[in-house]
Tab-separated table of C-alpha atoms in Angstrom:
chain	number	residue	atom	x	y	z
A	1	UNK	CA	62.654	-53.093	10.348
A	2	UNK	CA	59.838	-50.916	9.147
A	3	UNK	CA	58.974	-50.726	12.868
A	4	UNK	CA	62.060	-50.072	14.313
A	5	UNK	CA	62.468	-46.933	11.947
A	6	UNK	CA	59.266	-45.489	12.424
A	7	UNK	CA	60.013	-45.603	16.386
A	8	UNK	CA	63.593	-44.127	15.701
A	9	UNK	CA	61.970	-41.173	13.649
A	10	UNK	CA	59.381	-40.426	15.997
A	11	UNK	CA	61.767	-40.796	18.518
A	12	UNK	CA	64.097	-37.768	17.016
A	13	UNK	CA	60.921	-35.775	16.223
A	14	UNK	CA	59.994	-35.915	19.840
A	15	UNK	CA	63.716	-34.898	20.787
A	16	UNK	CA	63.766	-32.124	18.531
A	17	UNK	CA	60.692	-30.372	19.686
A	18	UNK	CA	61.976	-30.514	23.593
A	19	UNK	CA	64.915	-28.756	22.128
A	20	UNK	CA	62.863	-26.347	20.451
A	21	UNK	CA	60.965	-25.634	23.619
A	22	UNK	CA	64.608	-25.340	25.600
A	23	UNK	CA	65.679	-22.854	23.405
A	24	UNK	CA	62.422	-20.619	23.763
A	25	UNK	CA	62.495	-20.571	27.063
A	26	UNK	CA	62.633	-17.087	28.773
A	27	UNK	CA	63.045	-15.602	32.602
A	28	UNK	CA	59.183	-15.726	33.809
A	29	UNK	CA	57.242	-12.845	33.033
A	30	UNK	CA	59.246	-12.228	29.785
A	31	UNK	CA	56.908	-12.870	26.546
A	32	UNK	CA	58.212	-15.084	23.563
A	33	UNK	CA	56.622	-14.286	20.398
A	34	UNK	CA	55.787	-18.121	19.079
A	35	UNK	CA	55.683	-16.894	15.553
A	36	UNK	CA	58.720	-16.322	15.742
A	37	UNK	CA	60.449	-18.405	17.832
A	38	UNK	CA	58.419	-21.527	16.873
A	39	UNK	CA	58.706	-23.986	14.135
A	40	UNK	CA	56.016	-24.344	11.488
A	41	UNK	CA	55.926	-28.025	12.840
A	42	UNK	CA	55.482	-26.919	17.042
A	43	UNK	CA	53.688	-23.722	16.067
A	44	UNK	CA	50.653	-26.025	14.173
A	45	UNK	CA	50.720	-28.410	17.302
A	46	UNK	CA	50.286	-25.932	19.482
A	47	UNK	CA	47.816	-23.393	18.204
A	48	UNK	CA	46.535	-25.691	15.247
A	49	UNK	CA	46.451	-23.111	12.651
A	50	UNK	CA	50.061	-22.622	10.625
A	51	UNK	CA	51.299	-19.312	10.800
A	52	UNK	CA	50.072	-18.178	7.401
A	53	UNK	CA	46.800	-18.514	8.540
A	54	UNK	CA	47.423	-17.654	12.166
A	55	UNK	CA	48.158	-14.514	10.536
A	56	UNK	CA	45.378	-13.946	8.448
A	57	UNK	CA	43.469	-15.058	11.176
A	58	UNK	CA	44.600	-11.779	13.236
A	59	UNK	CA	44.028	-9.641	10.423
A	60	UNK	CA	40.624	-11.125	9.716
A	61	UNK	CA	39.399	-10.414	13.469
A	62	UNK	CA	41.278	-6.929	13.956
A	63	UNK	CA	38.690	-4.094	13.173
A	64	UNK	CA	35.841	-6.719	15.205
A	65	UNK	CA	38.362	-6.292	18.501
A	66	UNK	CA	39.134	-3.834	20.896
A	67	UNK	CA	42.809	-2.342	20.256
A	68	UNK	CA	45.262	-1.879	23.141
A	69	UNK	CA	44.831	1.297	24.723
A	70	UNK	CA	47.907	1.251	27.277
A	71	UNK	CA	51.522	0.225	26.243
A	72	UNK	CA	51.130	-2.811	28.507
A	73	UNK	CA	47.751	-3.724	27.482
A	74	UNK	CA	47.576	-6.919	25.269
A	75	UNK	CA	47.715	-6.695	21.324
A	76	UNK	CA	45.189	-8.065	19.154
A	77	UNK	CA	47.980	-11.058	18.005
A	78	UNK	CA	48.616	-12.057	21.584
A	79	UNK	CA	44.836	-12.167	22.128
A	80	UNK	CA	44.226	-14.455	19.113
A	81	UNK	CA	47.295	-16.973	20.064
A	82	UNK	CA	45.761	-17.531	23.580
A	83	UNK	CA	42.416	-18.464	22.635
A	84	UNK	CA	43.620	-20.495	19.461
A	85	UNK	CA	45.655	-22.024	22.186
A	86	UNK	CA	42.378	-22.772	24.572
A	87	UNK	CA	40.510	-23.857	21.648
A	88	UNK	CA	43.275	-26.523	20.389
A	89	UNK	CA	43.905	-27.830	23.815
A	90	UNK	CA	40.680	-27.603	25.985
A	91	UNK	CA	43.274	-26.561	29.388
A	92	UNK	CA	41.762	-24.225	31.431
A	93	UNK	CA	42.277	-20.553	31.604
A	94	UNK	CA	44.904	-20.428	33.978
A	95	UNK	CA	47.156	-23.353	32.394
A	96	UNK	CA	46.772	-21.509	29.235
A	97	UNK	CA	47.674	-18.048	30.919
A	98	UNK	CA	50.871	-19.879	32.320
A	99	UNK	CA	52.720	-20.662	29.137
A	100	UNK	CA	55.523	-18.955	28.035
A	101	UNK	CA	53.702	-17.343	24.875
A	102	UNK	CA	51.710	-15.978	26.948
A	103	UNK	CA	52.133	-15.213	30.811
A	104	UNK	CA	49.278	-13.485	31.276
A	105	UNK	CA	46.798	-13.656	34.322
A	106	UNK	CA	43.591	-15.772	34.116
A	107	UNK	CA	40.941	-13.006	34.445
A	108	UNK	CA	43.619	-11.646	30.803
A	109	UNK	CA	42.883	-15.200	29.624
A	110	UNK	CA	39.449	-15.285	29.857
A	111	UNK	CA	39.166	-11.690	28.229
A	112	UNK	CA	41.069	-12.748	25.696
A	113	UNK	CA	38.807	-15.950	24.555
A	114	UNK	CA	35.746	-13.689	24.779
A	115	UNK	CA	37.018	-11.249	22.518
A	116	UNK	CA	38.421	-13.835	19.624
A	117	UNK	CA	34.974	-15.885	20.101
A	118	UNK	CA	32.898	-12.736	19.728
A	119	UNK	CA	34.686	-11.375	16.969
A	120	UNK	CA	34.698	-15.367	15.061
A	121	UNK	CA	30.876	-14.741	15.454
A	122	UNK	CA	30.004	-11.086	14.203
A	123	UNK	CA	27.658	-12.027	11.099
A	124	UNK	CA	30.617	-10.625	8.664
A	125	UNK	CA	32.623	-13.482	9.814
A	126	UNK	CA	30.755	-16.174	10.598
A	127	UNK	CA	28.107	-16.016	7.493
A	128	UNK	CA	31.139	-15.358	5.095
A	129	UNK	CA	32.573	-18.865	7.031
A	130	UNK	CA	29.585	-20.862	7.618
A	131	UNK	CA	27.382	-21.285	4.891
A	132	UNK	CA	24.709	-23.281	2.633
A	133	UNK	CA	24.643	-22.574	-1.026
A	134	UNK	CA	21.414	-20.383	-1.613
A	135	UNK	CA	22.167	-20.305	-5.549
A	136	UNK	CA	21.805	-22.994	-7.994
A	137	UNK	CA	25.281	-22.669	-9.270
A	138	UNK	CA	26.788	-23.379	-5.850
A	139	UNK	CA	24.650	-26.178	-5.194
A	140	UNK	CA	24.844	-28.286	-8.616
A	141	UNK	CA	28.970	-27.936	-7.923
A	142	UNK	CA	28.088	-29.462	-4.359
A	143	UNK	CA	26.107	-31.918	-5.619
A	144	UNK	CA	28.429	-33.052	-8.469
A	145	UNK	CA	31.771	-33.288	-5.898
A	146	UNK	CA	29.171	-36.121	-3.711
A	147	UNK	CA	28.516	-37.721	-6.726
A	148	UNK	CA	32.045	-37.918	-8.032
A	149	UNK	CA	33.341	-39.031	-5.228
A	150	UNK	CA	30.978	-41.435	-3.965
A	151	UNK	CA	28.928	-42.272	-6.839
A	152	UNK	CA	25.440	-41.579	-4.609
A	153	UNK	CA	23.022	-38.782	-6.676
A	154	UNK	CA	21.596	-35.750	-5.835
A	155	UNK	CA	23.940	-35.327	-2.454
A	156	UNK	CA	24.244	-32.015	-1.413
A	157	UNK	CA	25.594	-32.598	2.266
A	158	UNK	CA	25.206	-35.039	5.345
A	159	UNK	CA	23.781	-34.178	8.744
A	160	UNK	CA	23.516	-35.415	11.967
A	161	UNK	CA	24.155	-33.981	15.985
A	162	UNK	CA	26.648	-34.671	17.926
A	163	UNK	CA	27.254	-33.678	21.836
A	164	UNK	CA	29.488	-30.675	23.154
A	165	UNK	CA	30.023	-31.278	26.778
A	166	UNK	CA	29.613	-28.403	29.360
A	167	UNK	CA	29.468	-27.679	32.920
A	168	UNK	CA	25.998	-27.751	34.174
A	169	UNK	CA	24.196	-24.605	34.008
A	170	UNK	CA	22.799	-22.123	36.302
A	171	UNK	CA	19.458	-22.859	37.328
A	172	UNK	CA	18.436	-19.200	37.314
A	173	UNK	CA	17.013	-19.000	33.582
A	174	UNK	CA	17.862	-15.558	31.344
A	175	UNK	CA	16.677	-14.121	28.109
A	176	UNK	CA	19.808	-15.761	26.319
A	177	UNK	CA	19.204	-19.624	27.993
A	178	UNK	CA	15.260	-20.215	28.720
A	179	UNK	CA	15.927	-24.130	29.238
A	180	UNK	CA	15.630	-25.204	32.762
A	181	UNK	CA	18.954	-27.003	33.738
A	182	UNK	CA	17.652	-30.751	33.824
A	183	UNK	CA	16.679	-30.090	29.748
A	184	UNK	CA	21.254	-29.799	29.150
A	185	UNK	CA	21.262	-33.574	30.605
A	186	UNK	CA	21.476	-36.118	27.368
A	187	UNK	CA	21.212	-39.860	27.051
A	188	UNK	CA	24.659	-40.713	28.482
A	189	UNK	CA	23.428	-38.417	32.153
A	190	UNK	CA	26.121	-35.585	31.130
A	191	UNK	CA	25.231	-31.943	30.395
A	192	UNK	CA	25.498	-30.859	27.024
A	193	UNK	CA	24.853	-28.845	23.413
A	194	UNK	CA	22.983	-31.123	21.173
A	195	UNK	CA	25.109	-29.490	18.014
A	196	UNK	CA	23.828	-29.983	14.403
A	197	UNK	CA	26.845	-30.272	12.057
A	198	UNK	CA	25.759	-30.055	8.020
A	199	UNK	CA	29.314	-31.162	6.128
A	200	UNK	CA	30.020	-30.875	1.874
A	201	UNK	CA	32.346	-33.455	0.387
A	202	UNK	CA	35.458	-32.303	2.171
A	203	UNK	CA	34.327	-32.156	5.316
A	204	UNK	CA	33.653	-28.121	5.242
A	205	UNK	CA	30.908	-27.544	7.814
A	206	UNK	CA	28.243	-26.124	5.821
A	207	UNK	CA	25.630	-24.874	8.631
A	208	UNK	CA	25.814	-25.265	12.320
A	209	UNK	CA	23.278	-24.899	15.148
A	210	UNK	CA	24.269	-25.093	18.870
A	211	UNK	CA	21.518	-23.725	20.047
A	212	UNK	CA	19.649	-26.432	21.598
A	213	UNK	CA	20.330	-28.302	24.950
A	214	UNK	CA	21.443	-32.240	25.377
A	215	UNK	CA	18.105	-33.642	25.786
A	216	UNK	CA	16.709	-32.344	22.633
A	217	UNK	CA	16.032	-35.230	19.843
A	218	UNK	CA	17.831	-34.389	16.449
A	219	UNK	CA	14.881	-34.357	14.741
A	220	UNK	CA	13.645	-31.516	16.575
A	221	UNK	CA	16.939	-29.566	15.646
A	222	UNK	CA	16.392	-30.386	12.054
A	223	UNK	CA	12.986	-29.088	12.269
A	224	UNK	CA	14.074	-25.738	13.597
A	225	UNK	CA	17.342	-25.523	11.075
A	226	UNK	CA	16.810	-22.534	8.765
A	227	UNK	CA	18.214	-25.252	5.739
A	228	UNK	CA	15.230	-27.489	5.959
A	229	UNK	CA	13.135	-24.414	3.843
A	230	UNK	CA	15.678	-23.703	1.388
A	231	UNK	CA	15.363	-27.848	0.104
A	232	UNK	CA	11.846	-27.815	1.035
A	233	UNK	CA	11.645	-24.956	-1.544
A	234	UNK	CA	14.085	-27.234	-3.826
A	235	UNK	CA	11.639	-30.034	-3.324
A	236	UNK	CA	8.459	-27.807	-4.715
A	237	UNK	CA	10.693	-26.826	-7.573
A	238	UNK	CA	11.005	-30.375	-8.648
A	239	UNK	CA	14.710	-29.627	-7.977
A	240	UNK	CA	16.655	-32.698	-6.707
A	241	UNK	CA	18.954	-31.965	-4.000
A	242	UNK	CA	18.608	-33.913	-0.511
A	243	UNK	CA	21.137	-34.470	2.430
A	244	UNK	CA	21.678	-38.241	3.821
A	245	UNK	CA	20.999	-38.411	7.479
A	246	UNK	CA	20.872	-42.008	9.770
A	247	UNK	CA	17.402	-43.309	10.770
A	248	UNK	CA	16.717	-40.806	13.876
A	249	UNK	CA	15.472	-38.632	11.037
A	250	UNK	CA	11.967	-38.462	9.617
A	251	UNK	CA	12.304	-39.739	5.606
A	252	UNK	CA	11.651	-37.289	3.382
A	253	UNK	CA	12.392	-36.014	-0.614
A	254	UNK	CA	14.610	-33.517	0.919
A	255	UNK	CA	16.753	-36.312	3.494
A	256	UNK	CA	17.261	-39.717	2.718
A	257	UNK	CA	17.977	-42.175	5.601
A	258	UNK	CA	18.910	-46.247	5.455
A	259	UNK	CA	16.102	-48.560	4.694
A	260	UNK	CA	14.438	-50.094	7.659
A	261	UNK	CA	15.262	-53.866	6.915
A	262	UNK	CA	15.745	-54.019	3.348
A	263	UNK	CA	14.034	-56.993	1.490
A	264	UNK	CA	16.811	-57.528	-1.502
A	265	UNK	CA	20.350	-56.847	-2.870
A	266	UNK	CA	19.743	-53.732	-4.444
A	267	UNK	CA	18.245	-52.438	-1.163
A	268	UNK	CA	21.159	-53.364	0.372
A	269	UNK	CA	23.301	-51.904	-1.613
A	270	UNK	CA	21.653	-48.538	-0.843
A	271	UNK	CA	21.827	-49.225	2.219
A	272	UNK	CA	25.638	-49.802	2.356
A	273	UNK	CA	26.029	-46.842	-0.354
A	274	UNK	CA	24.125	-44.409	2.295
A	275	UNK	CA	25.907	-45.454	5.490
A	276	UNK	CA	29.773	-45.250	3.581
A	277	UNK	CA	28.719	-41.317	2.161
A	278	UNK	CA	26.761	-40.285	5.589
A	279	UNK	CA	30.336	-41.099	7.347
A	280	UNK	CA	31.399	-38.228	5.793
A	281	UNK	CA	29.641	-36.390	8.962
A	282	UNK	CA	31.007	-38.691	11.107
A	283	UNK	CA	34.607	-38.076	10.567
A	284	UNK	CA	33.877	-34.341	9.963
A	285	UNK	CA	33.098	-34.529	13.712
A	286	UNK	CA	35.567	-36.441	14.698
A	287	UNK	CA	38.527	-33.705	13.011
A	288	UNK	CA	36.644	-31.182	14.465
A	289	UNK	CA	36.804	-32.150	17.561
A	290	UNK	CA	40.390	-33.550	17.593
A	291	UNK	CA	41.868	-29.958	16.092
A	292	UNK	CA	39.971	-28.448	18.682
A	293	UNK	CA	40.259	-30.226	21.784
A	294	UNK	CA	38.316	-27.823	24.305
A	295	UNK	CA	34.881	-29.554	22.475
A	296	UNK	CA	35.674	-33.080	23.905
A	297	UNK	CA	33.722	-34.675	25.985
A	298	UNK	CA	36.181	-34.896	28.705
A	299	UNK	CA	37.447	-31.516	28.725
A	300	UNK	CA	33.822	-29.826	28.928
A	301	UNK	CA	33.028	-26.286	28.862
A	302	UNK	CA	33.027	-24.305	31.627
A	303	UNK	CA	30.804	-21.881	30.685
A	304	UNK	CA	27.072	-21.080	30.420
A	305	UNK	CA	25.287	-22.524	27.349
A	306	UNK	CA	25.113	-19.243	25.446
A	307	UNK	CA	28.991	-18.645	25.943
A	308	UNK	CA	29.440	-22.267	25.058
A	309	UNK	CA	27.176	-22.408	21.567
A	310	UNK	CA	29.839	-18.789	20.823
A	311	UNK	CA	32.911	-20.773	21.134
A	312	UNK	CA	31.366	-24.040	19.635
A	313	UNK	CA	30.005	-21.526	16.363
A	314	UNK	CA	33.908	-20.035	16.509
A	315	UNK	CA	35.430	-23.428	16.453
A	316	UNK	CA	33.320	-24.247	13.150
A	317	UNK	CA	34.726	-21.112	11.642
A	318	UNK	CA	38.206	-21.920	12.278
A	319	UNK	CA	37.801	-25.905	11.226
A	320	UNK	CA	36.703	-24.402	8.005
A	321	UNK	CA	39.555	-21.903	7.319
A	322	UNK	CA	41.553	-25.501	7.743
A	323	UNK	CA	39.898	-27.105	5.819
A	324	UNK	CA	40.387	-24.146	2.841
A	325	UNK	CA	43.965	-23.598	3.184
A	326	UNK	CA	44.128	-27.299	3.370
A	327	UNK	CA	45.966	-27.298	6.510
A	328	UNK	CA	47.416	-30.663	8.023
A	329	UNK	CA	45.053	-33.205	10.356
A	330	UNK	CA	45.886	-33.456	13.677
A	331	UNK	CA	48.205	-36.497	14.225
A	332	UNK	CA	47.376	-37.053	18.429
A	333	UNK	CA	46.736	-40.779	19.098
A	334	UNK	CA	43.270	-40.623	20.315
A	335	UNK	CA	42.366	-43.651	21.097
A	336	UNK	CA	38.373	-44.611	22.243
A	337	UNK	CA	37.601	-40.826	22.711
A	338	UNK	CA	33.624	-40.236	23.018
A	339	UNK	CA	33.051	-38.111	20.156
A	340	UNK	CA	29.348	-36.974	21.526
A	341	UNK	CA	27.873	-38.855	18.411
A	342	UNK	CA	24.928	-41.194	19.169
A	343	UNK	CA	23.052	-43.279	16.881
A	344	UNK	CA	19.338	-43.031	16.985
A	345	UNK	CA	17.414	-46.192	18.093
A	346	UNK	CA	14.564	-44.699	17.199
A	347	UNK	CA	12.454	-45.426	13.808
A	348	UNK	CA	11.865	-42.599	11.311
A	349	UNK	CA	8.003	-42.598	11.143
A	350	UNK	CA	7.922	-44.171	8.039
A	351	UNK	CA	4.274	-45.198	9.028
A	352	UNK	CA	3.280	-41.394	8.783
A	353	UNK	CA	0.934	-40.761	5.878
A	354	UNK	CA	1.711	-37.799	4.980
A	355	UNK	CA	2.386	-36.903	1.310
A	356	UNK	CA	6.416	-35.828	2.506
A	357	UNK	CA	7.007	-39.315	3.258
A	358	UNK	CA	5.255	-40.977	0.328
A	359	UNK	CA	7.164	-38.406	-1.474
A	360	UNK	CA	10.425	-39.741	0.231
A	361	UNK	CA	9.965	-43.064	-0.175
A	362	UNK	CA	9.388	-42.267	-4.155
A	363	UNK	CA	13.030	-40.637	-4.223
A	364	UNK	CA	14.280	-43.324	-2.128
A	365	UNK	CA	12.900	-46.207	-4.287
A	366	UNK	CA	14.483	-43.955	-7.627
A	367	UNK	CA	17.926	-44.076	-6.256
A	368	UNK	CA	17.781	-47.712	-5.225
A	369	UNK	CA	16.750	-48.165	-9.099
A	370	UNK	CA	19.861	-45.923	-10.032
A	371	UNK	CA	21.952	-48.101	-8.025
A	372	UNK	CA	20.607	-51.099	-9.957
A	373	UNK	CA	21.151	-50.214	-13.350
A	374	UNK	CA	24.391	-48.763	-12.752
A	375	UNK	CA	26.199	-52.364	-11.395
């Protein structure tokens, strides 16, 4: 019975938005303003913000944008629906030109994504968006939500890469992409952005770097992330804040990964505690890339690498306005999507000697003893 309702309610949802979408339809060429004309409900499916924040949104990006200069020239509002439209659905530019919100021609379309994107990524955006704590204050709180919530200490975000599909690249190399095209191909033979993805508690992306191409091993990334000195400086402090990452990663004081073959219950019990909190990055990801569909694998960027790590850095910043105004998860049935997120085979170089790893393998051993005492 449960069943049949369910069916019978999605069933007169689905009925209801074809109406809505009858009764917005206009003669072509004549623009429907979807902020008007849509429901909260249709609006959020198809641009993915609500209209409160779809609004803020255009006020927010304004004085970074060119304003219209001829009476037919797009306004800054239309310009922000079509690439919040791109970004949510991955269709290309001429698709998304061809709706009735928009009619607009694709070169418009494609003008209109480069704007939003550029303006998402001007530093007074972007930094106010995207950011680690750099003050103690802000980085006890973080570390007292992890342990809260999932009872593992001195948390202060999880990390690993996942892959952002994109059109193989031009072999002529530029100041802005010095990788040689073959470097973009990753483990499953598709070009890509190997994207670094730092997430807090609830899932608010914390630092991001896009920068580097498919092939590149996360480790590398992590070694080149501008967070690595601000817990490395932590670390000398005798401060104890460290992120969880899986066992691609090098252990050290400042990221904790599983235990290679754990000898004992306790072990395994860190083990278990590590892999449930380090999901958190996992399904981070995997909203991510479900609100904004244009960063699946299957869609794929069509655009060079530099373009592609803009609108990757501007989909972050609108994830995390979401995830502020605590606006609704995308309900799609996506069923066995590849979310670009490979585990690492690899082993961390626990044999290294250096005094980082006996250092990690100190904290390591006093959380295990935490975990002990505490069951």
């Amino acid at each position: 019975m449960a069943n049949e309702y369910e069916r019978a309610m999605m069933f007169a949802i689905a009925n209801i938005e074809r109406q809505e979408a009858q009764n917005v339809r206009q003669p072509f060429g004549v623009k429907v303003d979807p902020l008007l004309a849509l429901s909260d409900h249709l609006f959020i499916k198809t641009y993915r913000l609500s209209k409160v924040l779809t609004r803020y949104l255009i006020e927010l990006v304004t004085p970074f944008m060119e304003p219209p200069k001829r009476t037919l020239a797009l306004s800054i509002q239309n310009k922000v629906l079509i690439a919040l439209q791109f970004f949510g659905t991955g269709s290309y530019q001429l698709p998304t030109g061809n709706s009735r919100y928009s009619a607009v021609s694709q070169p418009s379309v494609s003008r209109s994504i480069s704007e939003v994107t550029n303006a998402l990524n001007h530093p007074s955006i972007f930094h106010n968006w995207v950011k680690f704590p750099k003050n103690m204050s802000e980085l006890r709180q973080l570390r007292n939500e992890f342990y809260m919530k999932t009872g593992f200490p001195g948390v202060c975000g999880c990390i690993d890469c996942t892959h952002i599909a994109i059109v193989p690249p031009s072999g002529i190399l530029r100041e802005e992409n010095d990788y040689p095209e073959h470097l973009y191909v990753n483990r499953k033979n598709y070009h890509s952005i190997n994207t670094q993805l730092i997430c807090d508690m609830n899932l608010k992306i914390l630092s991001v770097n896009a920068l580097f191409p498919g092939s590149t091993h996360d480790s590398h990334i992590w070694n080149n992330c501008n967070v690595l000195p601000i817990l490395q400086e932590l670390n000398r402090r005798k401060q104890c804040f460290y992120l969880l990452g899986d066992s691609g990663y090098a252990l050290r004081p400042w990221l904790l990964t599983p235990i290679q073959n754990p000898t004992n219950a306790n072990e395994e019990l860190y083990n278990k505690k590590q892999m449930h909190t380090r999901s958190l990055v996992e399904r981070c990801n995997g909203l991510l890339k479900m609100r904004f569909r244009c960063l699946l694998k299957h869609r794929v960027l069509h655009y060079a690498p530099e373009k592609a790590t803009a609108i990757i850095n501007a989909c972050v910043v609108l994830h995390n306005m979401c995830i502020t105004y605590n606006e609704p998860e995308p309900i799609d049935n996506m069923i066995d999507i590849d979310f670009g997120m490979y585990r690492n085979n690899i082993d961390q170089r626990e044999n290294d000697s250096s005094n980082d790893l006996d250092n990690g393998r100190r904290v390591r051993a006093c959380v295990v003893r935490n975990f002990e005492q505490n069951e």
